[in-house]
Amino acid sequence: MSLEFFNTMERRVVPFQSIRPGKVGMYTCGPTVYNYAHIGNFRAYMFEDLLRRTLEYFGYKVHQVMNLTDVDDKTIRDSRAAGLPLREFTAKYKQAFFEDLKTLNIEPAEVYPAATDHIPQMIRLISILMEKGYAYQAEDRSIYFSIDKFPDYGKLARIDRENQRSGVRIKNDEYAKDSVADFALWKAWDELDGDVAWDSPWGKGRPGWHIECSAMSSEYLGDAFDIHTGGIDNMFPHHEDEIAQSEAATGKKWVNYWLHCAHLMVNGEKMSKSLGNFYTLRDLLKMGWKGREIRWVLIGAHYRKKLNFTLDAIGQARETLTRFDEFFDRMRAVTKEGECSEAEQVVASAAAAFSAAIAEDLNISEALAAMFELLRTGNKLADSGELTKSGAERILAAFRKFDTVIGALEVDAVRTAEFPPEVVALAEERKAARKAKNFAESDRLRAEIGKLGFVVEDQPGNEYRLKKA
Ligand code: AMP
Ligand code: ZN
């Protein structure tokens, strides 16, 4: 089956073909490690995970590189404010980031290069740009890329040449489209940088943000690779500047497919640190939500559509996942002997629908619809008494395969341990107490259950789930 993706460069859905058969080189702009990532950031990493898992589902071997921006304007600013050396300051957030990826069941990339470990590669790349005449040193001793020298500048973000202000310089890492200008490759040291500096042929300084990704991607993926991704806000200036640097240096086309995800929104605004309207993953875990529930929410809308975040949505995710949990338990409990041709049929049609959906620019809603359809027909077969053990196993196997992409179903989690009758009786009593809003009694019963070595978890609709403590 052929895969199709929306290539931002072309602004349309195009068939995907990798440079090397069966292999995909993919670069994803990673976190700036100056704080805990918020779940808006994780929408981007989740979309990239879905993309990666989809490529793997179709048999590709993915080589993914995700950089860690551990030196830039923001990391320097905040490490100074915290009174910590840059390395120590960023180490904490790097570690937190990897923990968060695990919680969200995001598959690890093959390489996580940190910018501060690749300064020589950046200096080499800037030297090439200097030699080729694309870069120059300004009066402030910093090195800038001259956008005038690169006629393709603006091709990704579609900026008219008239709007380009060649010769005007911008030193900040982040700036808006209306400030298009020559951008900094190497920033000469100033007192705001404190002790963050490296020697270079142009004096003491540090790299600009954009050169980090150009240098680290070619280090691990070569001068041309298949896919480059990020959130849509990365398109300009970051990705535009990356293209200018990389293609000016090599004289070749750099990236074949550019994929960007839309933002996670809160009340109509982008979730962002600067607006203060964000939740970190840790905030949500503290509230009692689980990684897989948050994953379900973030994955649930098509990556090119804005997704409005609400706590209600996580509540709905919990209900949906509980439905799946119960369904898997039900399938496991089927004992009837023999074949079940109907199960075979419904599995085949669900698998075909699922594959076709994700192949088509990661059409997640259709893919989820195929899963719900299989859940519904599976239940119907079980209701009718026709379902056999081998049929149920086929259904479970299909969900296992779907979950290589979805990553939230936990098809094989053991949930139906046999609970001692006295524990179940206490849980039922507690349920009645809760219904009667007798919360003191409900707390007492929870403690009783705890004493017997079990935990009771509340579920939507006054339901509960028992677990071994
Ligand atoms: P940063 O750490 O700011 O460089 O951002 C890391 C990644 O998160 C980038 O790919 C951004 O485009 C992405 N991002 C930031 N905010 C959001 C948001 N609200 N929704 C989706 N992606 C976002
Ligand atoms: Zn980048």
PDB file of N, CA and C and ligand atoms in Angstrom, residues 27 29 67 213 228 238-239 242, ligand 2:
ATOM      1  N   TYR A  27      14.160  13.695  10.585  1.00  0.00           N
ATOM      2  CA  TYR A  27      14.675  14.635  11.582  1.00  0.00           C
ATOM      3  C   TYR A  27      13.515  15.389  12.210  1.00  0.00           C
ATOM      4  N   CYS A  29      12.623  18.353  15.065  1.00  0.00           N
ATOM      5  CA  CYS A  29      13.170  19.371  15.960  1.00  0.00           C
ATOM      6  C   CYS A  29      12.703  19.044  17.377  1.00  0.00           C
ATOM      7  N   ASN A  67      16.851  16.375  17.991  1.00  0.00           N
ATOM      8  CA  ASN A  67      17.899  17.135  18.702  1.00  0.00           C
ATOM      9  C   ASN A  67      17.391  17.656  20.045  1.00  0.00           C
ATOM     10  N   CYS A 213      20.325  22.690  14.042  1.00  0.00           N
ATOM     11  CA  CYS A 213      19.596  21.600  13.372  1.00  0.00           C
ATOM     12  C   CYS A 213      20.237  21.254  12.035  1.00  0.00           C
ATOM     13  N   HIS A 228      11.391  15.828   7.380  1.00  0.00           N
ATOM     14  CA  HIS A 228      11.717  16.771   8.457  1.00  0.00           C
ATOM     15  C   HIS A 228      10.391  17.244   9.025  1.00  0.00           C
ATOM     16  N   HIS A 238      12.448  29.097  11.695  1.00  0.00           N
ATOM     17  CA  HIS A 238      13.421  28.039  11.965  1.00  0.00           C
ATOM     18  C   HIS A 238      13.701  27.149  10.748  1.00  0.00           C
ATOM     19  N   HIS A 239      12.649  26.575  10.180  1.00  0.00           N
ATOM     20  CA  HIS A 239      12.889  25.641   9.073  1.00  0.00           C
ATOM     21  C   HIS A 239      13.331  26.357   7.806  1.00  0.00           C
ATOM     22  N   GLU A 242      16.931  26.867   8.296  1.00  0.00           N
ATOM     23  CA  GLU A 242      17.656  25.593   8.169  1.00  0.00           C
ATOM     24  C   GLU A 242      17.867  25.245   6.696  1.00  0.00           C
TER      25      GLU A 242
HETATM   26 ZN    ZN B   2      15.206  22.430  14.329  1.00  0.00          ZN
END
